[in-house]
PDB file of C-alpha atoms in Angstrom:
ATOM      1  CA  MET A   1       3.541  59.681 -25.880  1.00  0.00           C
ATOM      2  CA  ASN A   2       5.866  58.778 -22.829  1.00  0.00           C
ATOM      3  CA  ARG A   3       2.824  57.821 -21.022  1.00  0.00           C
ATOM      4  CA  HIS A   4       1.817  55.508 -23.800  1.00  0.00           C
ATOM      5  CA  LYS A   5       5.258  53.698 -24.160  1.00  0.00           C
ATOM      6  CA  ILE A   6       5.447  53.114 -20.021  1.00  0.00           C
ATOM      7  CA  LEU A   7       1.832  51.653 -20.180  1.00  0.00           C
ATOM      8  CA  LEU A   8       2.874  49.273 -22.888  1.00  0.00           C
ATOM      9  CA  LEU A   9       6.099  48.351 -21.181  1.00  0.00           C
ATOM     10  CA  PHE A  10       4.165  47.721 -17.835  1.00  0.00           C
ATOM     11  CA  VAL A  11       1.294  45.247 -19.783  1.00  0.00           C
ATOM     12  CA  PHE A  12       4.321  43.501 -21.521  1.00  0.00           C
ATOM     13  CA  LEU A  13       6.115  42.542 -18.312  1.00  0.00           C
ATOM     14  CA  LEU A  14       2.826  41.551 -16.433  1.00  0.00           C
ATOM     15  CA  THR A  15       1.764  39.389 -19.490  1.00  0.00           C
ATOM     16  CA  LEU A  16       5.419  37.802 -19.218  1.00  0.00           C
ATOM     17  CA  SER A  17       4.994  37.013 -15.536  1.00  0.00           C
ATOM     18  CA  ALA A  18       1.974  35.264 -16.160  1.00  0.00           C
ATOM     19  CA  CYS A  19       3.495  33.097 -18.581  1.00  0.00           C
ATOM     20  CA  LYS A  20       6.313  32.348 -16.257  1.00  0.00           C
ATOM     21  CA  THR A  21       6.619  28.936 -15.032  1.00  0.00           C
ATOM     22  CA  LYS A  22       7.762  27.939 -11.541  1.00  0.00           C
ATOM     23  CA  ASP A  23      10.955  26.952 -10.722  1.00  0.00           C
ATOM     24  CA  ARG A  24      11.445  23.100 -11.124  1.00  0.00           C
ATOM     25  CA  THR A  25      12.218  22.823  -7.471  1.00  0.00           C
ATOM     26  CA  SER A  26       8.915  23.673  -6.292  1.00  0.00           C
ATOM     27  CA  GLU A  27       6.973  21.101  -8.134  1.00  0.00           C
ATOM     28  CA  LEU A  28       4.840  18.349  -6.401  1.00  0.00           C
ATOM     29  CA  ASN A  29       6.613  16.910  -3.739  1.00  0.00           C
ATOM     30  CA  TYR A  30       5.927  13.483  -4.918  1.00  0.00           C
ATOM     31  CA  MET A  31       7.076  14.034  -8.349  1.00  0.00           C
ATOM     32  CA  GLN A  32      10.561  15.113  -6.974  1.00  0.00           C
ATOM     33  CA  ASN A  33      10.950  11.992  -4.016  1.00  0.00           C
ATOM     34  CA  VAL A  34       9.115   9.030  -5.530  1.00  0.00           C
ATOM     35  CA  GLU A  35      11.465   6.394  -4.201  1.00  0.00           C
ATOM     36  CA  GLN A  36      12.192   8.115  -0.814  1.00  0.00           C
ATOM     37  CA  ILE A  37       8.462   8.873  -0.014  1.00  0.00           C
ATOM     38  CA  ALA A  38       7.360   5.107  -1.258  1.00  0.00           C
ATOM     39  CA  THR A  39      10.203   3.665   0.989  1.00  0.00           C
ATOM     40  CA  GLU A  40       9.350   5.693   4.011  1.00  0.00           C
ATOM     41  CA  ALA A  41       5.922   4.463   3.879  1.00  0.00           C
ATOM     42  CA  ALA A  42       7.264   0.719   3.600  1.00  0.00           C
ATOM     43  CA  LEU A  43       9.311   1.607   6.611  1.00  0.00           C
ATOM     44  CA  ARG A  44       6.685   2.865   8.691  1.00  0.00           C
ATOM     45  CA  ASN A  45       4.460  -0.091   7.777  1.00  0.00           C
ATOM     46  CA  SER A  46       7.098  -2.631   8.506  1.00  0.00           C
ATOM     47  CA  VAL A  47       5.584  -4.085  11.920  1.00  0.00           C
ATOM     48  CA  THR A  48       7.090  -7.400  11.898  1.00  0.00           C
ATOM     49  CA  THR A  49       5.248  -8.556  15.252  1.00  0.00           C
ATOM     50  CA  ILE A  50       1.970  -9.772  15.173  1.00  0.00           C
ATOM     51  CA  GLN A  51      -0.505  -6.864  16.154  1.00  0.00           C
ATOM     52  CA  LYS A  52      -4.084  -6.618  18.112  1.00  0.00           C
ATOM     53  CA  GLY A  53      -6.904  -7.071  15.669  1.00  0.00           C
ATOM     54  CA  ASP A  54      -4.957  -9.359  13.162  1.00  0.00           C
ATOM     55  CA  GLN A  55      -6.703 -11.963  12.205  1.00  0.00           C
ATOM     56  CA  LEU A  56      -4.978 -15.169  12.144  1.00  0.00           C
ATOM     57  CA  ALA A  57      -5.101 -18.449  10.243  1.00  0.00           C
ATOM     58  CA  ILE A  58      -3.806 -21.326  12.328  1.00  0.00           C
ATOM     59  CA  SER A  59      -4.101 -25.007  11.041  1.00  0.00           C
ATOM     60  CA  ILE A  60      -2.105 -27.861  12.975  1.00  0.00           C
ATOM     61  CA  THR A  61      -1.245 -31.041  10.963  1.00  0.00           C
ATOM     62  CA  ALA A  62       0.365 -34.371  11.540  1.00  0.00           C
ATOM     63  CA  LYS A  63       0.772 -37.761   9.908  1.00  0.00           C
ATOM     64  CA  ASP A  64      -2.374 -38.553  12.293  1.00  0.00           C
ATOM     65  CA  MET A  65      -5.022 -35.927  11.436  1.00  0.00           C
ATOM     66  CA  THR A  66      -7.127 -37.617  13.667  1.00  0.00           C
ATOM     67  CA  VAL A  67      -5.059 -36.842  16.336  1.00  0.00           C
ATOM     68  CA  VAL A  68      -4.495 -32.818  15.682  1.00  0.00           C
ATOM     69  CA  LYS A  69      -8.462 -32.582  14.892  1.00  0.00           C
ATOM     70  CA  PRO A  70      -9.047 -31.094  18.324  1.00  0.00           C
ATOM     71  CA  PHE A  71      -6.295 -28.592  17.580  1.00  0.00           C
ATOM     72  CA  ASN A  72      -8.277 -27.411  14.299  1.00  0.00           C
ATOM     73  CA  GLN A  73     -11.685 -26.896  15.651  1.00  0.00           C
ATOM     74  CA  ASN A  74     -14.120 -26.011  18.792  1.00  0.00           C
ATOM     75  CA  TYR A  75     -14.778 -28.931  20.604  1.00  0.00           C
ATOM     76  CA  SER A  76     -16.077 -30.306  24.000  1.00  0.00           C
ATOM     77  CA  SER A  77     -13.832 -31.877  26.751  1.00  0.00           C
ATOM     78  CA  ALA A  78     -15.499 -35.594  26.299  1.00  0.00           C
ATOM     79  CA  GLU A  79     -14.262 -35.068  22.270  1.00  0.00           C
ATOM     80  CA  ALA A  80     -10.954 -34.118  23.599  1.00  0.00           C
ATOM     81  CA  SER A  81     -10.557 -37.378  25.496  1.00  0.00           C
ATOM     82  CA  GLN A  82     -11.007 -39.698  22.857  1.00  0.00           C
ATOM     83  CA  TYR A  83      -8.225 -38.247  21.151  1.00  0.00           C
ATOM     84  CA  SER A  84      -5.815 -38.047  24.028  1.00  0.00           C
ATOM     85  CA  THR A  85      -4.109 -41.727  22.450  1.00  0.00           C
ATOM     86  CA  PRO A  86      -2.797 -41.576  18.976  1.00  0.00           C
ATOM     87  CA  SER A  87      -4.637 -44.249  16.792  1.00  0.00           C
ATOM     88  CA  THR A  88      -2.789 -47.331  15.611  1.00  0.00           C
ATOM     89  CA  ASN A  89      -4.568 -47.300  12.440  1.00  0.00           C
ATOM     90  CA  ALA A  90      -3.991 -43.669  11.600  1.00  0.00           C
ATOM     91  CA  PRO A  91      -4.941 -42.081   8.321  1.00  0.00           C
ATOM     92  CA  ALA A  92      -2.216 -40.288   5.961  1.00  0.00           C
ATOM     93  CA  ALA A  93      -1.280 -36.905   6.570  1.00  0.00           C
ATOM     94  CA  GLN A  94      -3.262 -34.283   4.796  1.00  0.00           C
ATOM     95  CA  ILE A  95      -3.071 -30.469   4.533  1.00  0.00           C
ATOM     96  CA  LEU A  96      -5.998 -28.457   5.752  1.00  0.00           C
ATOM     97  CA  ASP A  97      -7.273 -26.363   3.076  1.00  0.00           C
ATOM     98  CA  LYS A  98      -6.676 -22.789   3.790  1.00  0.00           C
ATOM     99  CA  SER A  99     -10.534 -21.720   3.534  1.00  0.00           C
ATOM    100  CA  THR A 100     -11.199 -24.175   5.994  1.00  0.00           C
ATOM    101  CA  ALA A 101      -8.498 -23.520   8.468  1.00  0.00           C
ATOM    102  CA  PRO A 102      -9.842 -21.497  11.808  1.00  0.00           C
ATOM    103  CA  ILE A 103      -9.634 -18.031  12.213  1.00  0.00           C
ATOM    104  CA  TYR A 104      -8.196 -16.589  15.325  1.00  0.00           C
ATOM    105  CA  GLN A 105      -8.430 -12.569  15.977  1.00  0.00           C
ATOM    106  CA  VAL A 106      -6.313 -11.083  18.227  1.00  0.00           C
ATOM    107  CA  ASP A 107      -7.929  -9.152  21.252  1.00  0.00           C
ATOM    108  CA  THR A 108      -7.301  -6.144  22.977  1.00  0.00           C
ATOM    109  CA  ASN A 109      -4.597  -7.693  25.153  1.00  0.00           C
ATOM    110  CA  GLY A 110      -2.823  -9.061  22.585  1.00  0.00           C
ATOM    111  CA  GLU A 111      -3.954 -12.943  22.953  1.00  0.00           C
ATOM    112  CA  ILE A 112      -6.001 -15.737  21.022  1.00  0.00           C
ATOM    113  CA  ASP A 113      -8.151 -18.665  23.011  1.00  0.00           C
ATOM    114  CA  PHE A 114      -6.470 -21.856  21.347  1.00  0.00           C
ATOM    115  CA  PRO A 115      -8.032 -24.958  21.409  1.00  0.00           C
ATOM    116  CA  ILE A 116      -6.629 -26.977  24.139  1.00  0.00           C
ATOM    117  CA  LEU A 117      -3.439 -24.731  24.756  1.00  0.00           C
ATOM    118  CA  GLY A 118      -5.641 -21.899  26.341  1.00  0.00           C
ATOM    119  CA  LYS A 119      -5.062 -18.370  25.873  1.00  0.00           C
ATOM    120  CA  LEU A 120      -1.665 -17.356  24.027  1.00  0.00           C
ATOM    121  CA  SER A 121      -0.359 -14.296  24.262  1.00  0.00           C
ATOM    122  CA  THR A 122       1.165 -12.810  20.871  1.00  0.00           C
ATOM    123  CA  THR A 123       2.669  -9.441  22.180  1.00  0.00           C
ATOM    124  CA  GLY A 124       5.890  -8.808  20.613  1.00  0.00           C
ATOM    125  CA  LYS A 125       5.845 -12.040  18.710  1.00  0.00           C
ATOM    126  CA  THR A 126       6.596 -12.456  15.183  1.00  0.00           C
ATOM    127  CA  LEU A 127       4.543 -15.098  12.913  1.00  0.00           C
ATOM    128  CA  VAL A 128       7.675 -17.241  13.065  1.00  0.00           C
ATOM    129  CA  ASP A 129       8.151 -16.947  16.860  1.00  0.00           C
ATOM    130  CA  PHE A 130       4.373 -17.423  17.301  1.00  0.00           C
ATOM    131  CA  LYS A 131       4.487 -20.540  14.932  1.00  0.00           C
ATOM    132  CA  ASP A 132       7.598 -21.879  16.575  1.00  0.00           C
ATOM    133  CA  GLU A 133       5.633 -21.460  19.874  1.00  0.00           C
ATOM    134  CA  ILE A 134       2.313 -23.107  19.287  1.00  0.00           C
ATOM    135  CA  ARG A 135       4.087 -26.256  17.391  1.00  0.00           C
ATOM    136  CA  ASP A 136       6.213 -26.665  20.596  1.00  0.00           C
ATOM    137  CA  ARG A 137       3.345 -26.526  22.778  1.00  0.00           C
ATOM    138  CA  VAL A 138       1.314 -29.060  20.418  1.00  0.00           C
ATOM    139  CA  ALA A 139       4.054 -31.110  20.332  1.00  0.00           C
ATOM    140  CA  VAL A 140       3.596 -32.224  24.127  1.00  0.00           C
ATOM    141  CA  TYR A 141       0.320 -33.875  23.020  1.00  0.00           C
ATOM    142  CA  VAL A 142       1.298 -34.967  19.442  1.00  0.00           C
ATOM    143  CA  LYS A 143       4.441 -36.225  17.556  1.00  0.00           C
ATOM    144  CA  ASN A 144       5.886 -34.127  14.977  1.00  0.00           C
ATOM    145  CA  PRO A 145       3.340 -31.762  14.300  1.00  0.00           C
ATOM    146  CA  SER A 146       3.342 -28.892  11.957  1.00  0.00           C
ATOM    147  CA  VAL A 147       1.655 -25.505  11.958  1.00  0.00           C
ATOM    148  CA  ASN A 148       0.346 -23.454   9.300  1.00  0.00           C
ATOM    149  CA  LEU A 149      -0.173 -19.721  10.098  1.00  0.00           C
ATOM    150  CA  LYS A 150      -0.782 -16.820   8.314  1.00  0.00           C
ATOM    151  CA  ILE A 151      -2.338 -13.099   8.732  1.00  0.00           C
ATOM    152  CA  THR A 152      -5.687 -13.160   6.674  1.00  0.00           C
ATOM    153  CA  ASN A 153      -6.172  -9.083   6.941  1.00  0.00           C
ATOM    154  CA  TYR A 154      -2.807  -7.906   5.966  1.00  0.00           C
ATOM    155  CA  LYS A 155      -2.442  -4.455   4.525  1.00  0.00           C
ATOM    156  CA  ILE A 156      -0.970  -3.159   1.371  1.00  0.00           C
ATOM    157  CA  THR A 157      -0.424   1.104   0.556  1.00  0.00           C
ATOM    158  CA  VAL A 158      -1.139   2.589  -2.699  1.00  0.00           C
ATOM    159  CA  LEU A 159       0.088   6.124  -3.446  1.00  0.00           C
ATOM    160  CA  GLY A 160       0.233   8.567  -5.938  1.00  0.00           C
ATOM    161  CA  GLU A 161      -1.634   9.015  -9.353  1.00  0.00           C
ATOM    162  CA  VAL A 162      -4.481   6.555  -8.072  1.00  0.00           C
ATOM    163  CA  HIS A 163      -8.269   7.522  -7.375  1.00  0.00           C
ATOM    164  CA  LYS A 164      -8.209   7.246  -3.795  1.00  0.00           C
ATOM    165  CA  PRO A 165      -4.831   6.454  -2.459  1.00  0.00           C
ATOM    166  CA  GLY A 166      -4.279   5.167   0.986  1.00  0.00           C
ATOM    167  CA  GLN A 167      -3.854   1.947   3.205  1.00  0.00           C
ATOM    168  CA  TYR A 168      -5.928  -1.063   2.130  1.00  0.00           C
ATOM    169  CA  THR A 169      -6.691  -4.049   4.386  1.00  0.00           C
ATOM    170  CA  VAL A 170      -7.033  -7.485   2.091  1.00  0.00           C
ATOM    171  CA  PRO A 171      -9.615  -9.823   4.127  1.00  0.00           C
ATOM    172  CA  ASP A 172      -8.662 -12.818   2.702  1.00  0.00           C
ATOM    173  CA  GLY A 173      -5.041 -12.503   2.907  1.00  0.00           C
ATOM    174  CA  GLN A 174      -4.243 -12.689  -1.021  1.00  0.00           C
ATOM    175  CA  ALA A 175      -3.635  -9.419  -3.351  1.00  0.00           C
ATOM    176  CA  ASN A 176      -1.907  -9.007  -6.505  1.00  0.00           C
ATOM    177  CA  MET A 177      -1.108  -5.816  -8.084  1.00  0.00           C
ATOM    178  CA  LEU A 178      -4.235  -5.558 -10.206  1.00  0.00           C
ATOM    179  CA  ASN A 179      -6.129  -6.194  -7.291  1.00  0.00           C
ATOM    180  CA  ALA A 180      -4.604  -3.296  -5.176  1.00  0.00           C
ATOM    181  CA  LEU A 181      -4.828  -0.995  -7.907  1.00  0.00           C
ATOM    182  CA  GLY A 182      -8.577  -1.885  -8.356  1.00  0.00           C
ATOM    183  CA  LEU A 183      -8.860  -1.145  -4.539  1.00  0.00           C
ATOM    184  CA  ALA A 184      -7.681   2.417  -5.277  1.00  0.00           C
ATOM    185  CA  GLY A 185      -9.941   3.014  -7.940  1.00  0.00           C
ATOM    186  CA  ASP A 186      -7.498   2.444 -10.761  1.00  0.00           C
ATOM    187  CA  LEU A 187      -4.860   4.761 -11.945  1.00  0.00           C
ATOM    188  CA  THR A 188      -6.150   8.380 -12.829  1.00  0.00           C
ATOM    189  CA  MET A 189      -5.304   9.737 -16.290  1.00  0.00           C
ATOM    190  CA  TYR A 190      -2.091  11.323 -15.231  1.00  0.00           C
ATOM    191  CA  GLY A 191      -0.453   7.950 -13.880  1.00  0.00           C
ATOM    192  CA  LYS A 192       2.149   6.297 -15.338  1.00  0.00           C
ATOM    193  CA  ARG A 193       1.383   2.963 -16.707  1.00  0.00           C
ATOM    194  CA  ASN A 194       4.954   2.094 -17.689  1.00  0.00           C
ATOM    195  CA  ASP A 195       6.653   3.019 -14.272  1.00  0.00           C
ATOM    196  CA  VAL A 196       4.652   1.850 -11.293  1.00  0.00           C
ATOM    197  CA  LEU A 197       7.107   1.630  -8.324  1.00  0.00           C
ATOM    198  CA  LEU A 198       6.363  -1.405  -5.818  1.00  0.00           C
ATOM    199  CA  VAL A 199       8.767  -0.884  -2.321  1.00  0.00           C
ATOM    200  CA  ARG A 200       8.712  -4.228  -0.235  1.00  0.00           C
ATOM    201  CA  ASN A 201      10.432  -4.395   3.281  1.00  0.00           C
ATOM    202  CA  GLU A 202      11.592  -7.783   3.349  1.00  0.00           C
ATOM    203  CA  ASN A 203      13.161  -8.909   6.622  1.00  0.00           C
ATOM    204  CA  GLY A 204      14.371  -5.386   7.094  1.00  0.00           C
ATOM    205  CA  GLN A 205      15.799  -5.112   3.804  1.00  0.00           C
ATOM    206  CA  ILE A 206      14.021  -2.815   1.263  1.00  0.00           C
ATOM    207  CA  LEU A 207      13.429  -3.871  -2.247  1.00  0.00           C
ATOM    208  CA  LYS A 208      12.446  -1.786  -5.202  1.00  0.00           C
ATOM    209  CA  GLU A 209      10.926  -2.732  -8.653  1.00  0.00           C
ATOM    210  CA  ARG A 210       9.662  -0.701 -11.293  1.00  0.00           C
ATOM    211  CA  ILE A 211       6.479  -2.550 -13.125  1.00  0.00           C
ATOM    212  CA  ASN A 212       5.319  -1.601 -16.549  1.00  0.00           C
ATOM    213  CA  LEU A 213       1.609  -2.415 -16.794  1.00  0.00           C
ATOM    214  CA  MET A 214       1.590  -2.018 -20.426  1.00  0.00           C
ATOM    215  CA  ASP A 215       3.544  -5.271 -20.598  1.00  0.00           C
ATOM    216  CA  ALA A 216       1.586  -8.669 -19.829  1.00  0.00           C
ATOM    217  CA  ASN A 217       4.869 -10.117 -18.742  1.00  0.00           C
ATOM    218  CA  PHE A 218       4.505  -8.356 -15.416  1.00  0.00           C
ATOM    219  CA  ILE A 219       2.088 -10.880 -14.388  1.00  0.00           C
ATOM    220  CA  ASN A 220       5.069 -13.182 -14.188  1.00  0.00           C
ATOM    221  CA  SER A 221       6.951 -10.955 -11.848  1.00  0.00           C
ATOM    222  CA  PRO A 222       7.742 -12.109  -8.258  1.00  0.00           C
ATOM    223  CA  TYR A 223       6.222  -8.700  -7.169  1.00  0.00           C
ATOM    224  CA  TYR A 224       3.066  -9.178  -8.960  1.00  0.00           C
ATOM    225  CA  GLU A 225       1.787 -11.130  -6.113  1.00  0.00           C
ATOM    226  CA  LEU A 226       1.639  -8.708  -3.264  1.00  0.00           C
ATOM    227  CA  LYS A 227       2.754  -9.220   0.435  1.00  0.00           C
ATOM    228  CA  GLN A 228       2.064  -7.805   3.870  1.00  0.00           C
ATOM    229  CA  ASN A 229       2.903  -3.967   4.188  1.00  0.00           C
ATOM    230  CA  ASP A 230       3.842  -3.531   0.268  1.00  0.00           C
ATOM    231  CA  VAL A 231       3.750   0.238  -0.950  1.00  0.00           C
ATOM    232  CA  ILE A 232       2.759   0.938  -4.486  1.00  0.00           C
ATOM    233  CA  TYR A 233       3.480   3.955  -6.001  1.00  0.00           C
ATOM    234  CA  VAL A 234       2.246   5.158  -9.200  1.00  0.00           C
ATOM    235  CA  SER A 235       4.039   8.355 -10.972  1.00  0.00           C
ATOM    236  CA  ALA A 236       2.790  11.107 -12.658  1.00  0.00           C
ATOM    237  CA  ASN A 237       3.063  11.455 -16.729  1.00  0.00           C
ATOM    238  CA  GLU A 238       4.483  14.297 -18.352  1.00  0.00           C
ATOM    239  CA  THR A 239       1.128  15.844 -18.857  1.00  0.00           C
ATOM    240  CA  LYS A 240       0.835  16.204 -14.734  1.00  0.00           C
ATOM    241  CA  GLU A 241       4.342  17.294 -14.437  1.00  0.00           C
ATOM    242  CA  LYS A 242       3.627  20.353 -16.862  1.00  0.00           C
ATOM    243  CA  THR A 243       0.448  21.177 -15.284  1.00  0.00           C
ATOM    244  CA  ALA A 244       1.836  21.433 -12.137  1.00  0.00           C
ATOM    245  CA  ARG A 245       4.827  23.746 -13.227  1.00  0.00           C
ATOM    246  CA  LEU A 246       2.586  26.160 -14.500  1.00  0.00           C
ATOM    247  CA  ASN A 247       2.028  29.267 -11.851  1.00  0.00           C
ATOM    248  CA  PRO A 248      -1.487  28.717 -10.367  1.00  0.00           C
ATOM    249  CA  ASN A 249      -2.319  32.765 -10.856  1.00  0.00           C
ATOM    250  CA  THR A 250      -1.791  32.733 -14.280  1.00  0.00           C
ATOM    251  CA  GLY A 251      -5.363  33.099 -15.248  1.00  0.00           C
ATOM    252  CA  THR A 252      -5.485  35.826 -12.717  1.00  0.00           C
ATOM    253  CA  TYR A 253      -2.559  37.596 -14.354  1.00  0.00           C
ATOM    254  CA  ILE A 254      -4.166  37.329 -17.782  1.00  0.00           C
ATOM    255  CA  ALA A 255      -7.533  38.548 -16.676  1.00  0.00           C
ATOM    256  CA  ILE A 256      -6.004  41.852 -15.092  1.00  0.00           C
ATOM    257  CA  ALA A 257      -3.944  41.931 -18.129  1.00  0.00           C
ATOM    258  CA  GLY A 258      -6.787  42.290 -20.505  1.00  0.00           C
ATOM    259  CA  THR A 259      -8.500  44.906 -18.232  1.00  0.00           C
ATOM    260  CA  ILE A 260      -5.500  46.818 -18.029  1.00  0.00           C
ATOM    261  CA  ILE A 261      -4.941  46.728 -21.712  1.00  0.00           C
ATOM    262  CA  GLY A 262      -8.396  47.959 -22.119  1.00  0.00           C
ATOM    263  CA  LEU A 263      -7.557  50.739 -19.700  1.00  0.00           C
ATOM    264  CA  ALA A 264      -4.564  51.376 -21.617  1.00  0.00           C
ATOM    265  CA  GLY A 265      -6.379  51.823 -24.727  1.00  0.00           C
ATOM    266  CA  ILE A 266      -9.016  54.518 -23.479  1.00  0.00           C
ATOM    267  CA  PHE A 267      -5.932  56.620 -21.569  1.00  0.00           C
ATOM    268  CA  ILE A 268      -4.478  56.692 -24.822  1.00  0.00           C
ATOM    269  CA  THR A 269      -7.386  58.003 -26.506  1.00  0.00           C
ATOM    270  CA  ILE A 270      -8.129  60.736 -24.023  1.00  0.00           C
ATOM    271  CA  PHE A 271      -4.310  61.886 -23.959  1.00  0.00           C
ATOM    272  CA  LYS A 272      -4.383  62.048 -27.922  1.00  0.00           C
ATOM    273  CA  LYS A 273      -7.211  64.618 -27.541  1.00  0.00           C
TER     274      LYS A 273
END
């Protein structure tokens, strides 16, 4: 009879341990430190200087667009000579359409080959620095020029409960929250639709915003349109958290407990005889 009680007690304790959940501190890391992880990612990606491989859309504008034409396209030396003196009958100032702005890729030496100005180094320069440099150099030839410059292949990072987390390059330099989530394969069934974190490094200042995708008004948020190196983090919902807290060996324990219960029944029958 004593052996019977010992077996039953052992089975009870084993079954109890199988149903026990893990301590909350052992949950998935990204569930504990969502903001910390997203902030660290934003800091890692906060490269403010122009990098090798960046694609720069650069256009030059002025009151007389004829004069700046050589700076906005490939041209021959013969063509350049006829624009050396501004026309007195200059057309009104225009803004080049961004889709037609010349694209320059920064080469492995950190340089671009710009019309008339030749090789320009981008090494260690921010967009503002490089824009100012181009404007000053063009000003030697053109009165009061304006320079439009942007990176057309900027990167964003999407983490958390999405199907394809990672860093993505946006070829046209334009992306919004929905585009980014689409690139990452959309949210998984465990993603929180009403609590998406966006972290932005703006001039060295970390900005954080919680976005509710269930509310259509989020498209009016200043964070709907993304910027270079934005980080999006999709938190896990309660279902995923509960699943993560379960002991991964629960199934094994239950199977073992079932086997022991069966053996216990056999032993009890034998001892009774």
